[in-house]
PDB file of C-alpha atoms in Angstrom:
ATOM      1  CA  UNK A   1       0.047  -0.096   0.033  1.00 98.00           C
ATOM      2  CA  UNK A   2       1.230   3.535  -0.819  1.00 99.00           C
ATOM      3  CA  UNK A   3       0.001   6.973   0.229  1.00 99.00           C
ATOM      4  CA  UNK A   4       1.649  10.100  -1.399  1.00 99.00           C
ATOM      5  CA  UNK A   5       0.930  13.719  -0.430  1.00 99.00           C
ATOM      6  CA  UNK A   6       0.951  15.945  -3.492  1.00 99.00           C
ATOM      7  CA  UNK A   7       0.786  18.850  -1.244  1.00 98.00           C
ATOM      8  CA  UNK A   8      -0.119  19.564   2.481  1.00 98.00           C
ATOM      9  CA  UNK A   9      -1.452  23.148   2.491  1.00 98.00           C
ATOM     10  CA  UNK A  10      -5.023  23.662   3.556  1.00 94.00           C
ATOM     11  CA  UNK A  11      -7.692  26.392   3.845  1.00 86.00           C
ATOM     12  CA  UNK A  12      -8.222  29.422   1.573  1.00 86.00           C
ATOM     13  CA  UNK A  13      -5.118  31.236   2.795  1.00 90.00           C
ATOM     14  CA  UNK A  14      -2.803  28.272   3.123  1.00 91.00           C
ATOM     15  CA  UNK A  15      -3.515  27.445  -0.378  1.00 94.00           C
ATOM     16  CA  UNK A  16      -3.510  30.909  -1.882  1.00 95.00           C
ATOM     17  CA  UNK A  17       0.034  31.667  -0.510  1.00 95.00           C
ATOM     18  CA  UNK A  18       1.458  28.296  -1.926  1.00 97.00           C
ATOM     19  CA  UNK A  19       4.117  28.108   0.776  1.00 95.00           C
ATOM     20  CA  UNK A  20       3.241  24.567   0.539  1.00 98.00           C
ATOM     21  CA  UNK A  21       1.541  22.693  -2.382  1.00 98.00           C
ATOM     22  CA  UNK A  22      -2.126  21.760  -2.396  1.00 98.00           C
ATOM     23  CA  UNK A  23      -2.414  18.906  -4.741  1.00 98.00           C
ATOM     24  CA  UNK A  24      -4.244  16.332  -2.734  1.00 99.00           C
ATOM     25  CA  UNK A  25      -3.391  12.620  -1.987  1.00 99.00           C
ATOM     26  CA  UNK A  26      -2.586   9.678  -4.241  1.00 99.00           C
ATOM     27  CA  UNK A  27      -3.280   6.164  -2.788  1.00 99.00           C
ATOM     28  CA  UNK A  28      -2.550   2.701  -4.191  1.00 99.00           C
ATOM     29  CA  UNK A  29      -4.271  -0.199  -2.395  1.00 99.00           C
ATOM     30  CA  UNK A  30      -5.861  -3.406  -3.314  1.00 98.00           C
ATOM     31  CA  UNK A  31      -4.558  -3.017  -6.815  1.00 98.00           C
ATOM     32  CA  UNK A  32      -6.548   0.203  -7.209  1.00 99.00           C
ATOM     33  CA  UNK A  33      -5.224   3.721  -7.805  1.00 99.00           C
ATOM     34  CA  UNK A  34      -7.107   6.469  -6.152  1.00 99.00           C
ATOM     35  CA  UNK A  35      -6.724  10.285  -6.214  1.00 99.00           C
ATOM     36  CA  UNK A  36      -8.289  11.915  -3.069  1.00 99.00           C
ATOM     37  CA  UNK A  37      -9.270  15.595  -3.031  1.00 99.00           C
ATOM     38  CA  UNK A  38      -7.274  17.072  -5.983  1.00 99.00           C
ATOM     39  CA  UNK A  39      -6.660  20.696  -5.099  1.00 98.00           C
ATOM     40  CA  UNK A  40      -4.969  23.474  -6.952  1.00 98.00           C
ATOM     41  CA  UNK A  41      -1.792  22.105  -8.489  1.00 98.00           C
ATOM     42  CA  UNK A  42      -2.825  18.363  -8.533  1.00 99.00           C
ATOM     43  CA  UNK A  43      -2.046  18.018 -12.222  1.00 99.00           C
ATOM     44  CA  UNK A  44       1.278  19.829 -12.134  1.00 99.00           C
ATOM     45  CA  UNK A  45       2.442  18.016  -9.011  1.00 99.00           C
ATOM     46  CA  UNK A  46       1.092  14.548 -10.116  1.00 99.00           C
ATOM     47  CA  UNK A  47       3.120  14.906 -13.332  1.00 99.00           C
ATOM     48  CA  UNK A  48       6.330  16.053 -11.517  1.00 98.00           C
ATOM     49  CA  UNK A  49       6.049  12.956  -9.292  1.00 99.00           C
ATOM     50  CA  UNK A  50       5.149  10.467 -11.917  1.00 99.00           C
ATOM     51  CA  UNK A  51       1.689   9.667 -10.745  1.00 99.00           C
ATOM     52  CA  UNK A  52      -0.001   7.580 -13.348  1.00 98.00           C
ATOM     53  CA  UNK A  53      -3.051   9.668 -13.879  1.00 99.00           C
ATOM     54  CA  UNK A  54      -4.241   7.705 -17.029  1.00 98.00           C
ATOM     55  CA  UNK A  55      -4.437   4.621 -14.819  1.00 99.00           C
ATOM     56  CA  UNK A  56      -6.595   5.992 -12.047  1.00 99.00           C
ATOM     57  CA  UNK A  57      -9.492   3.870 -11.021  1.00 99.00           C
ATOM     58  CA  UNK A  58     -11.202   6.520  -8.911  1.00 99.00           C
ATOM     59  CA  UNK A  59     -11.244  10.221  -7.998  1.00 99.00           C
ATOM     60  CA  UNK A  60     -12.684  10.901  -4.556  1.00 99.00           C
ATOM     61  CA  UNK A  61     -14.007  14.332  -3.534  1.00 99.00           C
ATOM     62  CA  UNK A  62     -14.845  14.854   0.109  1.00 98.00           C
ATOM     63  CA  UNK A  63     -16.644  18.282  -0.438  1.00 96.00           C
ATOM     64  CA  UNK A  64     -17.141  21.067  -2.790  1.00 96.00           C
ATOM     65  CA  UNK A  65     -14.455  23.512  -1.576  1.00 95.00           C
ATOM     66  CA  UNK A  66     -11.737  24.566  -4.095  1.00 95.00           C
ATOM     67  CA  UNK A  67      -8.832  23.400  -2.050  1.00 96.00           C
ATOM     68  CA  UNK A  68     -10.313  19.904  -2.423  1.00 97.00           C
ATOM     69  CA  UNK A  69     -11.847  19.908  -5.939  1.00 98.00           C
ATOM     70  CA  UNK A  70      -9.972  22.487  -7.957  1.00 98.00           C
ATOM     71  CA  UNK A  71      -8.228  20.053 -10.450  1.00 99.00           C
ATOM     72  CA  UNK A  72     -10.996  17.418 -10.447  1.00 99.00           C
ATOM     73  CA  UNK A  73     -12.114  18.406 -13.897  1.00 99.00           C
ATOM     74  CA  UNK A  74      -8.631  18.244 -15.545  1.00 99.00           C
ATOM     75  CA  UNK A  75      -7.878  15.027 -13.924  1.00 99.00           C
ATOM     76  CA  UNK A  76     -11.035  13.471 -15.391  1.00 99.00           C
ATOM     77  CA  UNK A  77      -9.921  14.976 -18.825  1.00 99.00           C
ATOM     78  CA  UNK A  78      -6.560  13.249 -18.494  1.00 99.00           C
ATOM     79  CA  UNK A  79      -7.956   9.965 -17.286  1.00 99.00           C
ATOM     80  CA  UNK A  80     -10.517   9.687 -20.013  1.00 98.00           C
ATOM     81  CA  UNK A  81      -8.156  11.089 -22.847  1.00 97.00           C
ATOM     82  CA  UNK A  82     -10.395  14.096 -23.313  1.00 97.00           C
ATOM     83  CA  UNK A  83     -13.559  11.893 -23.185  1.00 96.00           C
ATOM     84  CA  UNK A  84     -12.405   9.520 -26.039  1.00 97.00           C
ATOM     85  CA  UNK A  85     -12.170   6.653 -23.512  1.00 96.00           C
ATOM     86  CA  UNK A  86     -15.133   6.486 -21.011  1.00 97.00           C
ATOM     87  CA  UNK A  87     -13.524   5.196 -17.900  1.00 98.00           C
ATOM     88  CA  UNK A  88     -12.967   5.696 -14.203  1.00 99.00           C
ATOM     89  CA  UNK A  89     -15.313   6.177 -11.132  1.00 99.00           C
ATOM     90  CA  UNK A  90     -15.944   9.545  -9.436  1.00 99.00           C
ATOM     91  CA  UNK A  91     -16.926   9.132  -5.850  1.00 99.00           C
ATOM     92  CA  UNK A  92     -17.830  12.100  -3.754  1.00 98.00           C
ATOM     93  CA  UNK A  93     -20.286  14.309  -1.739  1.00 98.00           C
ATOM     94  CA  UNK A  94     -23.544  15.571  -3.203  1.00 98.00           C
ATOM     95  CA  UNK A  95     -22.346  19.064  -3.319  1.00 98.00           C
ATOM     96  CA  UNK A  96     -19.114  18.317  -5.262  1.00 98.00           C
ATOM     97  CA  UNK A  97     -20.904  16.259  -7.887  1.00 98.00           C
ATOM     98  CA  UNK A  98     -24.486  17.593  -8.099  1.00 98.00           C
ATOM     99  CA  UNK A  99     -24.601  20.699  -6.079  1.00 98.00           C
ATOM    100  CA  UNK A 100     -26.960  21.310  -3.317  1.00 97.00           C
ATOM    101  CA  UNK A 101     -29.460  24.178  -2.835  1.00 96.00           C
ATOM    102  CA  UNK A 102     -27.483  27.304  -3.680  1.00 96.00           C
ATOM    103  CA  UNK A 103     -24.143  25.484  -3.681  1.00 96.00           C
ATOM    104  CA  UNK A 104     -22.943  24.864  -7.274  1.00 97.00           C
ATOM    105  CA  UNK A 105     -21.251  21.573  -8.061  1.00 98.00           C
ATOM    106  CA  UNK A 106     -17.492  21.430  -8.546  1.00 98.00           C
ATOM    107  CA  UNK A 107     -17.417  18.967 -11.538  1.00 98.00           C
ATOM    108  CA  UNK A 108     -18.736  20.368 -14.752  1.00 98.00           C
ATOM    109  CA  UNK A 109     -21.332  18.327 -16.660  1.00 98.00           C
ATOM    110  CA  UNK A 110     -19.135  18.288 -19.674  1.00 98.00           C
ATOM    111  CA  UNK A 111     -16.558  16.130 -17.657  1.00 98.00           C
ATOM    112  CA  UNK A 112     -19.142  13.940 -15.792  1.00 98.00           C
ATOM    113  CA  UNK A 113     -20.281  12.364 -19.109  1.00 98.00           C
ATOM    114  CA  UNK A 114     -16.709  11.102 -19.576  1.00 98.00           C
ATOM    115  CA  UNK A 115     -16.866   8.860 -16.552  1.00 99.00           C
ATOM    116  CA  UNK A 116     -17.762   5.288 -16.467  1.00 98.00           C
ATOM    117  CA  UNK A 117     -19.379   5.395 -13.068  1.00 99.00           C
ATOM    118  CA  UNK A 118     -20.473   8.234 -10.728  1.00 99.00           C
ATOM    119  CA  UNK A 119     -21.190   7.483  -7.083  1.00 99.00           C
ATOM    120  CA  UNK A 120     -22.735  10.177  -4.880  1.00 99.00           C
ATOM    121  CA  UNK A 121     -22.198   9.346  -1.189  1.00 99.00           C
ATOM    122  CA  UNK A 122     -23.962  10.406   2.043  1.00 98.00           C
ATOM    123  CA  UNK A 123     -22.605   9.593   5.623  1.00 98.00           C
ATOM    124  CA  UNK A 124     -23.034   5.787   6.042  1.00 98.00           C
ATOM    125  CA  UNK A 125     -22.988   4.807   2.577  1.00 99.00           C
ATOM    126  CA  UNK A 126     -20.621   2.252   1.249  1.00 99.00           C
ATOM    127  CA  UNK A 127     -19.222   1.405  -2.166  1.00 99.00           C
ATOM    128  CA  UNK A 128     -16.982  -1.536  -3.179  1.00 99.00           C
ATOM    129  CA  UNK A 129     -14.219  -0.829  -5.782  1.00 99.00           C
ATOM    130  CA  UNK A 130     -12.898  -4.281  -6.228  1.00 98.00           C
ATOM    131  CA  UNK A 131     -11.602  -5.538  -2.888  1.00 98.00           C
ATOM    132  CA  UNK A 132     -11.603  -2.051  -1.475  1.00 99.00           C
ATOM    133  CA  UNK A 133     -14.579  -1.058   0.598  1.00 99.00           C
ATOM    134  CA  UNK A 134     -15.212   2.779   0.865  1.00 99.00           C
ATOM    135  CA  UNK A 135     -17.468   4.097   3.581  1.00 99.00           C
ATOM    136  CA  UNK A 136     -18.598   7.784   3.779  1.00 99.00           C
ATOM    137  CA  UNK A 137     -18.434   9.411   7.147  1.00 99.00           C
ATOM    138  CA  UNK A 138     -20.089  12.653   8.504  1.00 98.00           C
ATOM    139  CA  UNK A 139     -18.305  15.934   9.031  1.00 96.00           C
ATOM    140  CA  UNK A 140     -19.255  19.275  10.501  1.00 92.00           C
ATOM    141  CA  UNK A 141     -18.026  21.839   8.043  1.00 93.00           C
ATOM    142  CA  UNK A 142     -19.027  24.758   5.861  1.00 88.00           C
ATOM    143  CA  UNK A 143     -20.314  22.344   3.247  1.00 91.00           C
ATOM    144  CA  UNK A 144     -23.449  20.814   4.609  1.00 94.00           C
ATOM    145  CA  UNK A 145     -23.118  17.653   2.569  1.00 96.00           C
ATOM    146  CA  UNK A 146     -19.297  17.270   3.113  1.00 96.00           C
ATOM    147  CA  UNK A 147     -17.997  13.699   4.029  1.00 98.00           C
ATOM    148  CA  UNK A 148     -14.922  11.889   5.061  1.00 98.00           C
ATOM    149  CA  UNK A 149     -13.946   8.406   3.919  1.00 99.00           C
ATOM    150  CA  UNK A 150     -12.842   5.150   5.506  1.00 99.00           C
ATOM    151  CA  UNK A 151     -10.958   3.033   3.009  1.00 99.00           C
ATOM    152  CA  UNK A 152     -10.859  -0.746   4.051  1.00 99.00           C
ATOM    153  CA  UNK A 153      -8.432  -2.844   2.106  1.00 97.00           C
ATOM    154  CA  UNK A 154      -4.869  -3.855   2.729  1.00 96.00           C
ATOM    155  CA  UNK A 155      -5.047  -1.427   5.676  1.00 98.00           C
ATOM    156  CA  UNK A 156      -8.034   0.625   7.096  1.00 99.00           C
ATOM    157  CA  UNK A 157      -7.287   4.253   6.350  1.00 99.00           C
ATOM    158  CA  UNK A 158      -9.573   7.060   7.834  1.00 99.00           C
ATOM    159  CA  UNK A 159      -9.652  10.363   6.136  1.00 99.00           C
ATOM    160  CA  UNK A 160     -11.466  12.600   8.441  1.00 97.00           C
ATOM    161  CA  UNK A 161     -11.613  15.405   5.846  1.00 97.00           C
ATOM    162  CA  UNK A 162     -12.403  19.009   6.827  1.00 94.00           C
ATOM    163  CA  UNK A 163     -14.339  19.025  10.158  1.00 94.00           C
ATOM    164  CA  UNK A 164     -14.461  20.327  13.544  1.00 89.00           C
ATOM    165  CA  UNK A 165     -14.589  17.611  16.298  1.00 92.00           C
ATOM    166  CA  UNK A 166     -18.169  16.884  17.415  1.00 92.00           C
ATOM    167  CA  UNK A 167     -19.330  14.139  19.816  1.00 93.00           C
ATOM    168  CA  UNK A 168     -19.530  10.792  18.110  1.00 95.00           C
ATOM    169  CA  UNK A 169     -17.085  11.691  15.309  1.00 96.00           C
ATOM    170  CA  UNK A 170     -14.768   8.931  16.755  1.00 97.00           C
ATOM    171  CA  UNK A 171     -17.389   6.249  16.327  1.00 97.00           C
ATOM    172  CA  UNK A 172     -16.954   6.449  12.427  1.00 97.00           C
ATOM    173  CA  UNK A 173     -13.101   6.217  12.658  1.00 98.00           C
ATOM    174  CA  UNK A 174     -12.437   3.575  15.273  1.00 96.00           C
ATOM    175  CA  UNK A 175     -10.593   0.509  14.236  1.00 95.00           C
ATOM    176  CA  UNK A 176      -8.336   2.346  11.687  1.00 98.00           C
ATOM    177  CA  UNK A 177      -4.741   1.550  11.106  1.00 99.00           C
ATOM    178  CA  UNK A 178      -3.926   4.990   9.654  1.00 99.00           C
ATOM    179  CA  UNK A 179      -5.709   8.112  10.164  1.00 99.00           C
ATOM    180  CA  UNK A 180      -5.204  11.105   7.846  1.00 99.00           C
ATOM    181  CA  UNK A 181      -6.034  14.268   9.778  1.00 98.00           C
ATOM    182  CA  UNK A 182      -6.707  17.700   8.229  1.00 97.00           C
ATOM    183  CA  UNK A 183      -5.023  19.765  10.844  1.00 96.00           C
ATOM    184  CA  UNK A 184      -5.581  23.582  10.079  1.00 92.00           C
ATOM    185  CA  UNK A 185      -4.986  25.250  13.533  1.00 90.00           C
ATOM    186  CA  UNK A 186      -2.210  24.909  15.997  1.00 90.00           C
ATOM    187  CA  UNK A 187      -2.725  25.222  19.750  1.00 88.00           C
ATOM    188  CA  UNK A 188      -2.106  29.028  19.803  1.00 78.00           C
ATOM    189  CA  UNK A 189      -5.252  29.503  17.460  1.00 73.00           C
ATOM    190  CA  UNK A 190      -7.676  27.265  19.458  1.00 65.00           C
ATOM    191  CA  UNK A 191      -9.965  30.129  20.327  1.00 61.00           C
ATOM    192  CA  UNK A 192     -13.669  29.699  20.522  1.00 49.00           C
ATOM    193  CA  UNK A 193     -13.991  31.490  17.292  1.00 52.00           C
ATOM    194  CA  UNK A 194     -11.529  29.235  15.445  1.00 53.00           C
ATOM    195  CA  UNK A 195     -12.995  26.056  16.787  1.00 53.00           C
ATOM    196  CA  UNK A 196     -16.330  27.089  15.330  1.00 52.00           C
ATOM    197  CA  UNK A 197     -14.726  27.734  12.009  1.00 62.00           C
ATOM    198  CA  UNK A 198     -15.351  24.275  10.898  1.00 78.00           C
ATOM    199  CA  UNK A 199     -11.732  23.096  11.081  1.00 87.00           C
ATOM    200  CA  UNK A 200      -9.622  20.811  13.343  1.00 90.00           C
ATOM    201  CA  UNK A 201      -7.268  22.415  15.933  1.00 91.00           C
ATOM    202  CA  UNK A 202      -4.606  20.581  17.929  1.00 94.00           C
ATOM    203  CA  UNK A 203      -6.720  20.084  21.113  1.00 93.00           C
ATOM    204  CA  UNK A 204      -9.641  18.674  19.224  1.00 93.00           C
ATOM    205  CA  UNK A 205      -7.208  16.418  17.236  1.00 96.00           C
ATOM    206  CA  UNK A 206      -5.872  15.161  20.656  1.00 97.00           C
ATOM    207  CA  UNK A 207      -9.361  14.312  21.615  1.00 96.00           C
ATOM    208  CA  UNK A 208     -10.135  12.343  18.463  1.00 97.00           C
ATOM    209  CA  UNK A 209      -6.817  10.508  18.365  1.00 98.00           C
ATOM    210  CA  UNK A 210      -7.360   9.398  22.152  1.00 98.00           C
ATOM    211  CA  UNK A 211     -10.868   8.142  21.307  1.00 98.00           C
ATOM    212  CA  UNK A 212      -9.907   6.221  18.082  1.00 98.00           C
ATOM    213  CA  UNK A 213      -6.402   5.040  18.917  1.00 98.00           C
ATOM    214  CA  UNK A 214      -5.118   4.363  15.414  1.00 99.00           C
ATOM    215  CA  UNK A 215      -1.809   2.819  14.817  1.00 98.00           C
ATOM    216  CA  UNK A 216      -0.470   5.872  12.856  1.00 99.00           C
ATOM    217  CA  UNK A 217      -1.805   9.493  12.499  1.00 99.00           C
ATOM    218  CA  UNK A 218      -0.608  11.479   9.545  1.00 99.00           C
ATOM    219  CA  UNK A 219      -1.421  15.147   9.815  1.00 99.00           C
ATOM    220  CA  UNK A 220      -1.704  17.467   6.688  1.00 99.00           C
ATOM    221  CA  UNK A 221      -3.829  20.288   5.168  1.00 97.00           C
ATOM    222  CA  UNK A 222      -2.051  22.910   7.305  1.00 96.00           C
ATOM    223  CA  UNK A 223      -3.180  26.590   7.713  1.00 93.00           C
ATOM    224  CA  UNK A 224      -0.829  29.611   7.567  1.00 93.00           C
ATOM    225  CA  UNK A 225      -0.048  29.885  11.350  1.00 91.00           C
ATOM    226  CA  UNK A 226       0.534  26.058  11.365  1.00 94.00           C
ATOM    227  CA  UNK A 227       3.045  26.360   8.615  1.00 95.00           C
ATOM    228  CA  UNK A 228       4.888  29.192  10.522  1.00 93.00           C
ATOM    229  CA  UNK A 229       5.225  27.443  13.706  1.00 90.00           C
ATOM    230  CA  UNK A 230       5.952  24.070  12.233  1.00 93.00           C
ATOM    231  CA  UNK A 231       3.570  21.228  12.021  1.00 98.00           C
ATOM    232  CA  UNK A 232       6.284  18.836  13.417  1.00 98.00           C
ATOM    233  CA  UNK A 233       5.923  20.675  16.759  1.00 96.00           C
ATOM    234  CA  UNK A 234       2.250  20.054  17.017  1.00 97.00           C
ATOM    235  CA  UNK A 235       2.772  16.442  15.752  1.00 98.00           C
ATOM    236  CA  UNK A 236       5.281  15.910  18.548  1.00 98.00           C
ATOM    237  CA  UNK A 237       3.139  17.307  21.184  1.00 98.00           C
ATOM    238  CA  UNK A 238       0.195  15.105  20.009  1.00 98.00           C
ATOM    239  CA  UNK A 239       2.375  11.999  20.120  1.00 99.00           C
ATOM    240  CA  UNK A 240       3.613  12.736  23.658  1.00 98.00           C
ATOM    241  CA  UNK A 241       0.000  13.545  24.793  1.00 98.00           C
ATOM    242  CA  UNK A 242      -1.645  10.428  23.220  1.00 98.00           C
ATOM    243  CA  UNK A 243       0.944   7.719  22.998  1.00 98.00           C
ATOM    244  CA  UNK A 244      -0.012   7.352  19.315  1.00 99.00           C
ATOM    245  CA  UNK A 245       2.622   7.755  16.549  1.00 99.00           C
ATOM    246  CA  UNK A 246       1.867  11.115  14.892  1.00 99.00           C
ATOM    247  CA  UNK A 247       3.756  12.340  11.701  1.00 99.00           C
ATOM    248  CA  UNK A 248       3.286  15.809  10.045  1.00 99.00           C
ATOM    249  CA  UNK A 249       3.327  14.974   6.325  1.00 99.00           C
ATOM    250  CA  UNK A 250       5.681  16.979   4.046  1.00 99.00           C
ATOM    251  CA  UNK A 251       5.062  17.804   0.437  1.00 99.00           C
ATOM    252  CA  UNK A 252       5.365  14.902  -1.872  1.00 99.00           C
ATOM    253  CA  UNK A 253       6.189  12.518   1.032  1.00 99.00           C
ATOM    254  CA  UNK A 254       5.538   8.924   0.360  1.00 99.00           C
ATOM    255  CA  UNK A 255       4.358   6.352   3.022  1.00 99.00           C
ATOM    256  CA  UNK A 256       4.506   2.671   2.076  1.00 98.00           C
ATOM    257  CA  UNK A 257       3.007  -0.086   4.094  1.00 97.00           C
TER     258      UNK A 257
END
């Protein structure tokens, strides 16, 4: 199994500054190739890191926000050879694929018709991609239909996605070998205002890790202040507090299991 981070920046300001890249996550597991949340720069960084975009089995979109979907259309175009070869599966939130109420969808109709299969997921839904079981999990975020994912295959990987901590979130991510945690805010930004801003801070990350007890936590999707103080410092604190191995991902870092 392989997980590669094609960028570790998160949030509108973290992405706009491009101090770190924001290209999303590439995963190989159970013989399948997945691209998760292709943000701005996904195409460029995938090419520079020799990601086999033409061989993708699925593109996963957790929610509609641009830092998670910006390059989805162009990846579909690459995968399907401009629509000449209908193939691939798009899996994602209702907002990202269909839109919801006043929220416009992220993937254009022009590219949706290029795909072999489209799977719109709500929390609790499951979908099998070969031997890989994908389960959608709930989030609390600015996107009312946003979801996380649990990928159960060679290893069980939880992708919490953008969310603040809420009671019961841990129930959807228990039993994971690896948790990928979008960690926008460090301890010094853990004000009530920030906590209600729909993202994870270090203290709520600690609570979630303690209540799920995965084998490994990989933090990513860092905000501007987090980048300035150093994600490694927060990861070290979380590891000391929880006793769980916590690693702050670096741009283009590869994890193999």
